[in-house]
Protein backbone atom coordinates (compact mmCIF):
# COMPACT_ATOMS: atom_id res chain seq x y z
CA UNK A 1 0.00 0.00 0.00
CA UNK A 2 1.24 3.48 -0.84
CA UNK A 3 1.63 5.02 2.61
CA UNK A 4 3.06 8.54 2.85
CA UNK A 5 4.45 9.28 6.29
CA UNK A 6 1.84 11.96 6.95
CA UNK A 7 -0.95 9.39 6.64
CA UNK A 8 0.67 6.48 8.54
CA UNK A 9 -1.25 5.67 11.75
CA UNK A 10 0.80 3.69 14.30
CA UNK A 11 -1.88 3.51 17.03
CA UNK A 12 -3.51 0.06 17.00
CA UNK A 13 -6.49 1.51 18.84
CA UNK A 14 -7.43 2.82 15.39
CA UNK A 15 -7.47 -0.79 14.17
CA UNK A 16 -9.78 -1.68 17.06
CA UNK A 17 -12.14 1.07 15.90
CA UNK A 18 -12.09 -0.13 12.29
CA UNK A 19 -13.02 -3.67 13.26
CA UNK A 20 -15.67 -2.49 15.71
CA UNK A 21 -17.34 -0.58 12.88
CA UNK A 22 -16.88 -3.13 10.09
CA UNK A 23 -15.47 -6.66 10.64
CA UNK A 24 -16.20 -7.72 7.03
CA UNK A 25 -12.75 -8.03 5.47
CA UNK A 26 -11.30 -8.52 2.01
CA UNK A 27 -8.89 -11.49 2.14
CA UNK A 28 -6.33 -11.78 -0.66
CA UNK A 29 -4.12 -14.80 -1.32
CA UNK A 30 -2.09 -15.98 -4.33
CA UNK A 31 -3.49 -18.93 -6.25
CA UNK A 32 -1.37 -21.74 -7.71
CA UNK A 33 -0.37 -19.51 -10.64
CA UNK A 34 0.50 -16.59 -8.37
CA UNK A 35 -2.55 -14.55 -9.33
CA UNK A 36 -4.46 -12.82 -6.53
CA UNK A 37 -7.62 -14.56 -5.32
CA UNK A 38 -10.09 -12.57 -3.24
CA UNK A 39 -12.77 -13.50 -0.70
CA UNK A 40 -15.02 -11.24 1.38
CA UNK A 41 -15.56 -12.60 4.87
CA UNK A 42 -16.77 -11.69 8.36
CA UNK A 43 -14.16 -12.29 11.06
CA UNK A 44 -13.69 -12.24 14.78
CA UNK A 45 -10.97 -9.79 15.83
CA UNK A 46 -8.88 -9.89 18.96
CA UNK A 47 -5.90 -7.80 20.05
CA UNK A 48 -3.61 -8.30 23.01
CA UNK A 49 -1.08 -5.47 22.98
CA UNK A 50 0.68 -5.66 19.62
CA UNK A 51 -0.59 -9.17 18.91
CA UNK A 52 -3.63 -9.39 16.64
CA UNK A 53 -5.67 -12.43 15.62
CA UNK A 54 -8.40 -12.78 13.01
CA UNK A 55 -10.62 -15.87 12.85
CA UNK A 56 -13.18 -16.86 10.27
CA UNK A 57 -14.13 -19.55 7.79
CA UNK A 58 -14.61 -20.24 4.11
CA UNK A 59 -17.22 -22.35 2.38
CA UNK A 60 -15.35 -25.58 1.64
CA UNK A 61 -15.76 -25.22 -2.18
CA UNK A 62 -14.04 -21.80 -2.06
CA UNK A 63 -10.61 -22.34 -3.71
CA UNK A 64 -9.03 -20.02 -1.15
CA UNK A 65 -9.69 -22.63 1.54
CA UNK A 66 -6.82 -24.62 0.02
CA UNK A 67 -4.34 -21.78 -0.40
CA UNK A 68 -2.69 -21.38 2.99
CA UNK A 69 0.55 -19.41 3.18
CA UNK A 70 0.86 -15.67 2.86
CA UNK A 71 -2.28 -13.55 2.96
CA UNK A 72 -3.41 -9.95 3.04
CA UNK A 73 -6.49 -8.92 4.98
CA UNK A 74 -7.91 -5.51 4.05
CA UNK A 75 -10.03 -3.76 6.65
CA UNK A 76 -12.27 -1.11 5.16
CA UNK A 77 -12.93 2.09 7.06
CA UNK A 78 -14.98 5.21 6.32
CA UNK A 79 -14.26 7.32 3.25
CA UNK A 80 -15.55 10.56 1.76
CA UNK A 81 -15.08 12.79 -1.27
CA UNK A 82 -13.46 16.15 -0.53
CA UNK A 83 -14.36 19.02 -2.84
CA UNK A 84 -11.78 21.78 -3.40
CA UNK A 85 -14.62 24.15 -2.60
CA UNK A 86 -14.12 23.26 1.08
CA UNK A 87 -10.68 24.88 1.28
CA UNK A 88 -10.31 28.52 2.37
CA UNK A 89 -7.17 28.74 0.18
CA UNK A 90 -8.74 27.04 -2.85
CA UNK A 91 -8.01 29.88 -5.27
CA UNK A 92 -4.52 30.95 -4.26
CA UNK A 93 -3.30 27.36 -3.78
CA UNK A 94 -5.05 25.90 -6.85
CA UNK A 95 -6.64 23.07 -4.87
CA UNK A 96 -8.07 19.96 -6.60
CA UNK A 97 -10.54 17.24 -5.52
CA UNK A 98 -9.41 14.36 -3.34
CA UNK A 99 -10.75 11.57 -1.15
CA UNK A 100 -10.22 11.13 2.59
CA UNK A 101 -10.34 7.62 4.02
CA UNK A 102 -9.12 5.13 6.61
CA UNK A 103 -8.02 1.60 5.71
CA UNK A 104 -5.78 -1.11 7.19
CA UNK A 105 -3.72 -3.84 5.57
CA UNK A 106 -2.79 -6.88 7.69
CA UNK A 107 -0.07 -9.15 6.28
CA UNK A 108 0.52 -12.63 7.66
CA UNK A 109 0.40 -16.39 7.23
CA UNK A 110 -2.90 -18.26 7.20
CA UNK A 111 -3.44 -21.30 9.38
CA UNK A 112 -6.46 -23.38 8.40
CA UNK A 113 -8.28 -26.04 10.41
CA UNK A 114 -11.04 -28.56 9.74
CA UNK A 115 -11.56 -30.45 13.01
CA UNK A 116 -15.16 -30.56 14.18
CA UNK A 117 -14.42 -29.27 17.68
CA UNK A 118 -12.49 -26.27 16.38
CA UNK A 119 -15.13 -25.42 13.79
CA UNK A 120 -17.95 -25.81 16.30
CA UNK A 121 -16.19 -23.44 18.69
CA UNK A 122 -15.59 -20.91 15.92
CA UNK A 123 -19.18 -20.98 14.65
CA UNK A 124 -20.50 -20.68 18.20
CA UNK A 125 -18.35 -17.61 18.87
CA UNK A 126 -19.15 -16.02 15.51
CA UNK A 127 -22.87 -16.48 16.04
CA UNK A 128 -22.80 -15.14 19.61
CA UNK A 129 -20.89 -12.08 18.49
CA UNK A 130 -22.93 -11.18 15.41
CA UNK A 131 -26.31 -12.17 16.84
CA UNK A 132 -25.69 -9.66 19.63
CA UNK A 133 -25.08 -6.90 17.09
CA UNK A 134 -28.63 -7.32 15.71
CA UNK A 135 -30.38 -7.95 19.02
CA UNK A 136 -31.05 -11.62 18.32
CA UNK A 137 -30.14 -14.80 20.19
CA UNK A 138 -29.62 -17.70 17.77
CA UNK A 139 -26.93 -20.07 19.05
CA UNK A 140 -25.04 -22.93 17.52
CA UNK A 141 -26.20 -26.16 19.17
CA UNK A 142 -23.45 -28.81 19.20
CA UNK A 143 -26.03 -31.42 20.19
CA UNK A 144 -28.04 -30.85 17.00
CA UNK A 145 -26.85 -33.39 14.42
CA UNK A 146 -28.11 -31.21 11.57
CA UNK A 147 -26.01 -28.27 12.72
CA UNK A 148 -22.94 -30.44 13.29
CA UNK A 149 -23.32 -31.83 9.77
CA UNK A 150 -23.16 -28.29 8.39
CA UNK A 151 -19.64 -27.98 9.79
CA UNK A 152 -18.45 -30.34 7.07
CA UNK A 153 -19.17 -27.59 4.56
CA UNK A 154 -16.66 -25.09 5.95
CA UNK A 155 -12.93 -24.68 6.59
CA UNK A 156 -11.75 -22.43 9.40
CA UNK A 157 -8.78 -20.07 9.38
CA UNK A 158 -6.70 -17.95 11.69
CA UNK A 159 -4.49 -15.05 10.69
CA UNK A 160 -1.98 -13.48 13.07
CA UNK A 161 -0.48 -10.61 11.07
CA UNK A 162 3.25 -10.06 11.16
CA UNK A 163 2.87 -6.59 9.65
CA UNK A 164 0.06 -4.08 10.06
CA UNK A 165 -0.32 -0.90 8.03
CA UNK A 166 -3.01 1.62 8.91
CA UNK A 167 -3.56 4.54 6.56
CA UNK A 168 -5.61 7.49 7.78
CA UNK A 169 -5.75 10.10 5.03
CA UNK A 170 -7.39 13.00 6.84
CA UNK A 171 -5.98 16.11 5.12
CA UNK A 172 -2.90 16.11 7.39
CA UNK A 173 -0.89 17.56 4.48
CA UNK A 174 -3.03 20.71 4.53
CA UNK A 175 -2.93 23.85 6.68
CA UNK A 176 -5.03 23.69 9.83
CA UNK A 177 -7.62 26.08 8.40
CA UNK A 178 -8.25 23.71 5.50
CA UNK A 179 -8.52 20.72 7.82
CA UNK A 180 -11.06 22.46 10.01
CA UNK A 181 -13.08 23.55 6.99
CA UNK A 182 -13.11 20.06 5.48
CA UNK A 183 -14.11 18.49 8.79
CA UNK A 184 -16.97 20.96 9.17
CA UNK A 185 -18.18 20.35 5.61
CA UNK A 186 -18.10 16.57 6.02
CA UNK A 187 -19.86 16.75 9.40
CA UNK A 188 -22.72 18.59 7.72
CA UNK A 189 -23.31 15.87 5.12
CA UNK A 190 -26.18 13.40 5.42
CA UNK A 191 -23.86 10.42 5.04
CA UNK A 192 -22.51 8.21 7.83
CA UNK A 193 -19.06 7.76 6.26
CA UNK A 194 -18.61 11.50 5.77
CA UNK A 195 -19.55 12.17 9.38
CA UNK A 196 -17.21 9.41 10.56
CA UNK A 197 -14.31 10.97 8.66
CA UNK A 198 -15.24 14.38 10.09
CA UNK A 199 -15.15 12.96 13.63
CA UNK A 200 -11.71 11.46 13.06
CA UNK A 201 -10.46 14.75 11.59
CA UNK A 202 -11.79 16.74 14.55
CA UNK A 203 -10.15 14.32 16.98
CA UNK A 204 -6.78 14.77 15.23
CA UNK A 205 -6.87 18.57 15.21
CA UNK A 206 -4.65 20.49 17.62
Tab-separated table of C-alpha atoms in Angstrom:
chain	number	residue	atom	x	y	z
A	1	UNK	CA	0.000	0.000	0.000
A	2	UNK	CA	1.240	3.482	-0.843
A	3	UNK	CA	1.633	5.015	2.607
A	4	UNK	CA	3.060	8.542	2.848
A	5	UNK	CA	4.450	9.278	6.291
A	6	UNK	CA	1.838	11.956	6.951
A	7	UNK	CA	-0.947	9.386	6.639
A	8	UNK	CA	0.669	6.483	8.539
A	9	UNK	CA	-1.248	5.670	11.745
A	10	UNK	CA	0.796	3.687	14.303
A	11	UNK	CA	-1.881	3.511	17.027
A	12	UNK	CA	-3.505	0.057	17.005
A	13	UNK	CA	-6.491	1.512	18.844
A	14	UNK	CA	-7.433	2.816	15.393
A	15	UNK	CA	-7.473	-0.794	14.168
A	16	UNK	CA	-9.785	-1.681	17.055
A	17	UNK	CA	-12.144	1.068	15.899
A	18	UNK	CA	-12.086	-0.133	12.294
A	19	UNK	CA	-13.023	-3.672	13.259
A	20	UNK	CA	-15.673	-2.492	15.710
A	21	UNK	CA	-17.340	-0.578	12.879
A	22	UNK	CA	-16.878	-3.129	10.087
A	23	UNK	CA	-15.473	-6.659	10.637
A	24	UNK	CA	-16.204	-7.720	7.032
A	25	UNK	CA	-12.745	-8.025	5.467
A	26	UNK	CA	-11.303	-8.524	2.009
A	27	UNK	CA	-8.895	-11.486	2.136
A	28	UNK	CA	-6.333	-11.776	-0.660
A	29	UNK	CA	-4.116	-14.802	-1.320
A	30	UNK	CA	-2.089	-15.980	-4.326
A	31	UNK	CA	-3.495	-18.932	-6.250
A	32	UNK	CA	-1.367	-21.742	-7.713
A	33	UNK	CA	-0.372	-19.507	-10.636
A	34	UNK	CA	0.503	-16.591	-8.366
A	35	UNK	CA	-2.550	-14.554	-9.326
A	36	UNK	CA	-4.461	-12.815	-6.526
A	37	UNK	CA	-7.616	-14.563	-5.325
A	38	UNK	CA	-10.095	-12.571	-3.236
A	39	UNK	CA	-12.769	-13.500	-0.704
A	40	UNK	CA	-15.020	-11.240	1.375
A	41	UNK	CA	-15.559	-12.598	4.866
A	42	UNK	CA	-16.768	-11.693	8.356
A	43	UNK	CA	-14.162	-12.294	11.058
A	44	UNK	CA	-13.687	-12.237	14.784
A	45	UNK	CA	-10.970	-9.793	15.825
A	46	UNK	CA	-8.876	-9.886	18.963
A	47	UNK	CA	-5.902	-7.795	20.052
A	48	UNK	CA	-3.607	-8.297	23.010
A	49	UNK	CA	-1.078	-5.473	22.979
A	50	UNK	CA	0.675	-5.662	19.624
A	51	UNK	CA	-0.586	-9.171	18.906
A	52	UNK	CA	-3.626	-9.388	16.640
A	53	UNK	CA	-5.666	-12.429	15.623
A	54	UNK	CA	-8.396	-12.784	13.012
A	55	UNK	CA	-10.616	-15.869	12.848
A	56	UNK	CA	-13.178	-16.863	10.272
A	57	UNK	CA	-14.133	-19.552	7.789
A	58	UNK	CA	-14.611	-20.241	4.114
A	59	UNK	CA	-17.219	-22.348	2.379
A	60	UNK	CA	-15.355	-25.575	1.639
A	61	UNK	CA	-15.758	-25.220	-2.180
A	62	UNK	CA	-14.036	-21.797	-2.059
A	63	UNK	CA	-10.609	-22.336	-3.709
A	64	UNK	CA	-9.034	-20.015	-1.146
A	65	UNK	CA	-9.688	-22.632	1.535
A	66	UNK	CA	-6.815	-24.616	0.024
A	67	UNK	CA	-4.338	-21.783	-0.398
A	68	UNK	CA	-2.691	-21.383	2.995
A	69	UNK	CA	0.549	-19.415	3.182
A	70	UNK	CA	0.856	-15.674	2.859
A	71	UNK	CA	-2.276	-13.548	2.959
A	72	UNK	CA	-3.406	-9.945	3.040
A	73	UNK	CA	-6.488	-8.920	4.984
A	74	UNK	CA	-7.907	-5.512	4.054
A	75	UNK	CA	-10.031	-3.756	6.653
A	76	UNK	CA	-12.270	-1.107	5.165
A	77	UNK	CA	-12.932	2.092	7.065
A	78	UNK	CA	-14.978	5.208	6.320
A	79	UNK	CA	-14.263	7.324	3.251
A	80	UNK	CA	-15.553	10.557	1.759
A	81	UNK	CA	-15.077	12.786	-1.267
A	82	UNK	CA	-13.460	16.151	-0.528
A	83	UNK	CA	-14.359	19.021	-2.841
A	84	UNK	CA	-11.779	21.779	-3.399
A	85	UNK	CA	-14.617	24.152	-2.601
A	86	UNK	CA	-14.123	23.259	1.076
A	87	UNK	CA	-10.683	24.882	1.280
A	88	UNK	CA	-10.310	28.520	2.369
A	89	UNK	CA	-7.173	28.744	0.176
A	90	UNK	CA	-8.737	27.036	-2.847
A	91	UNK	CA	-8.014	29.884	-5.270
A	92	UNK	CA	-4.524	30.948	-4.263
A	93	UNK	CA	-3.300	27.355	-3.785
A	94	UNK	CA	-5.052	25.904	-6.847
A	95	UNK	CA	-6.642	23.068	-4.870
A	96	UNK	CA	-8.072	19.960	-6.595
A	97	UNK	CA	-10.536	17.241	-5.519
A	98	UNK	CA	-9.411	14.357	-3.338
A	99	UNK	CA	-10.749	11.570	-1.147
A	100	UNK	CA	-10.224	11.130	2.587
A	101	UNK	CA	-10.336	7.615	4.022
A	102	UNK	CA	-9.116	5.135	6.608
A	103	UNK	CA	-8.017	1.598	5.713
A	104	UNK	CA	-5.784	-1.105	7.190
A	105	UNK	CA	-3.716	-3.845	5.566
A	106	UNK	CA	-2.791	-6.881	7.686
A	107	UNK	CA	-0.074	-9.149	6.281
A	108	UNK	CA	0.518	-12.628	7.661
A	109	UNK	CA	0.399	-16.385	7.226
A	110	UNK	CA	-2.898	-18.258	7.204
A	111	UNK	CA	-3.440	-21.302	9.378
A	112	UNK	CA	-6.464	-23.377	8.395
A	113	UNK	CA	-8.283	-26.035	10.411
A	114	UNK	CA	-11.043	-28.560	9.737
A	115	UNK	CA	-11.563	-30.451	13.007
A	116	UNK	CA	-15.163	-30.563	14.180
A	117	UNK	CA	-14.421	-29.272	17.678
A	118	UNK	CA	-12.493	-26.270	16.377
A	119	UNK	CA	-15.130	-25.423	13.788
A	120	UNK	CA	-17.954	-25.812	16.303
A	121	UNK	CA	-16.192	-23.442	18.693
A	122	UNK	CA	-15.588	-20.914	15.920
A	123	UNK	CA	-19.183	-20.976	14.648
A	124	UNK	CA	-20.496	-20.675	18.204
A	125	UNK	CA	-18.351	-17.610	18.875
A	126	UNK	CA	-19.146	-16.023	15.505
A	127	UNK	CA	-22.873	-16.482	16.039
A	128	UNK	CA	-22.803	-15.135	19.606
A	129	UNK	CA	-20.889	-12.075	18.485
A	130	UNK	CA	-22.927	-11.178	15.410
A	131	UNK	CA	-26.313	-12.170	16.843
A	132	UNK	CA	-25.689	-9.663	19.632
A	133	UNK	CA	-25.083	-6.900	17.093
A	134	UNK	CA	-28.633	-7.324	15.710
A	135	UNK	CA	-30.376	-7.951	19.025
A	136	UNK	CA	-31.045	-11.619	18.318
A	137	UNK	CA	-30.137	-14.796	20.185
A	138	UNK	CA	-29.618	-17.704	17.768
A	139	UNK	CA	-26.930	-20.066	19.055
A	140	UNK	CA	-25.040	-22.933	17.523
A	141	UNK	CA	-26.199	-26.157	19.173
A	142	UNK	CA	-23.451	-28.807	19.199
A	143	UNK	CA	-26.030	-31.420	20.189
A	144	UNK	CA	-28.040	-30.852	17.001
A	145	UNK	CA	-26.846	-33.391	14.418
A	146	UNK	CA	-28.111	-31.208	11.571
A	147	UNK	CA	-26.007	-28.267	12.723
A	148	UNK	CA	-22.936	-30.443	13.290
A	149	UNK	CA	-23.319	-31.832	9.773
A	150	UNK	CA	-23.164	-28.293	8.394
A	151	UNK	CA	-19.641	-27.980	9.786
A	152	UNK	CA	-18.448	-30.345	7.068
A	153	UNK	CA	-19.175	-27.590	4.560
A	154	UNK	CA	-16.662	-25.090	5.948
A	155	UNK	CA	-12.931	-24.679	6.586
A	156	UNK	CA	-11.748	-22.432	9.396
A	157	UNK	CA	-8.785	-20.074	9.382
A	158	UNK	CA	-6.699	-17.950	11.691
A	159	UNK	CA	-4.486	-15.049	10.685
A	160	UNK	CA	-1.980	-13.478	13.074
A	161	UNK	CA	-0.483	-10.611	11.069
A	162	UNK	CA	3.248	-10.058	11.163
A	163	UNK	CA	2.875	-6.589	9.646
A	164	UNK	CA	0.057	-4.084	10.062
A	165	UNK	CA	-0.322	-0.901	8.029
A	166	UNK	CA	-3.006	1.624	8.913
A	167	UNK	CA	-3.562	4.542	6.564
A	168	UNK	CA	-5.606	7.492	7.784
A	169	UNK	CA	-5.749	10.100	5.029
A	170	UNK	CA	-7.389	13.001	6.843
A	171	UNK	CA	-5.979	16.113	5.122
A	172	UNK	CA	-2.902	16.107	7.389
A	173	UNK	CA	-0.893	17.555	4.485
A	174	UNK	CA	-3.031	20.712	4.526
A	175	UNK	CA	-2.927	23.849	6.682
A	176	UNK	CA	-5.030	23.686	9.833
A	177	UNK	CA	-7.619	26.084	8.405
A	178	UNK	CA	-8.249	23.714	5.498
A	179	UNK	CA	-8.516	20.717	7.822
A	180	UNK	CA	-11.063	22.459	10.006
A	181	UNK	CA	-13.080	23.551	6.989
A	182	UNK	CA	-13.111	20.058	5.482
A	183	UNK	CA	-14.110	18.490	8.790
A	184	UNK	CA	-16.972	20.963	9.165
A	185	UNK	CA	-18.175	20.352	5.608
A	186	UNK	CA	-18.101	16.566	6.023
A	187	UNK	CA	-19.860	16.750	9.400
A	188	UNK	CA	-22.725	18.590	7.716
A	189	UNK	CA	-23.313	15.870	5.118
A	190	UNK	CA	-26.175	13.404	5.421
A	191	UNK	CA	-23.860	10.423	5.042
A	192	UNK	CA	-22.513	8.210	7.833
A	193	UNK	CA	-19.060	7.761	6.263
A	194	UNK	CA	-18.607	11.500	5.770
A	195	UNK	CA	-19.552	12.170	9.378
A	196	UNK	CA	-17.206	9.411	10.564
A	197	UNK	CA	-14.308	10.970	8.659
A	198	UNK	CA	-15.242	14.379	10.091
A	199	UNK	CA	-15.148	12.961	13.625
A	200	UNK	CA	-11.714	11.464	13.060
A	201	UNK	CA	-10.462	14.751	11.594
A	202	UNK	CA	-11.793	16.742	14.546
A	203	UNK	CA	-10.145	14.321	16.983
A	204	UNK	CA	-6.778	14.773	15.234
A	205	UNK	CA	-6.869	18.565	15.206
A	206	UNK	CA	-4.649	20.494	17.622
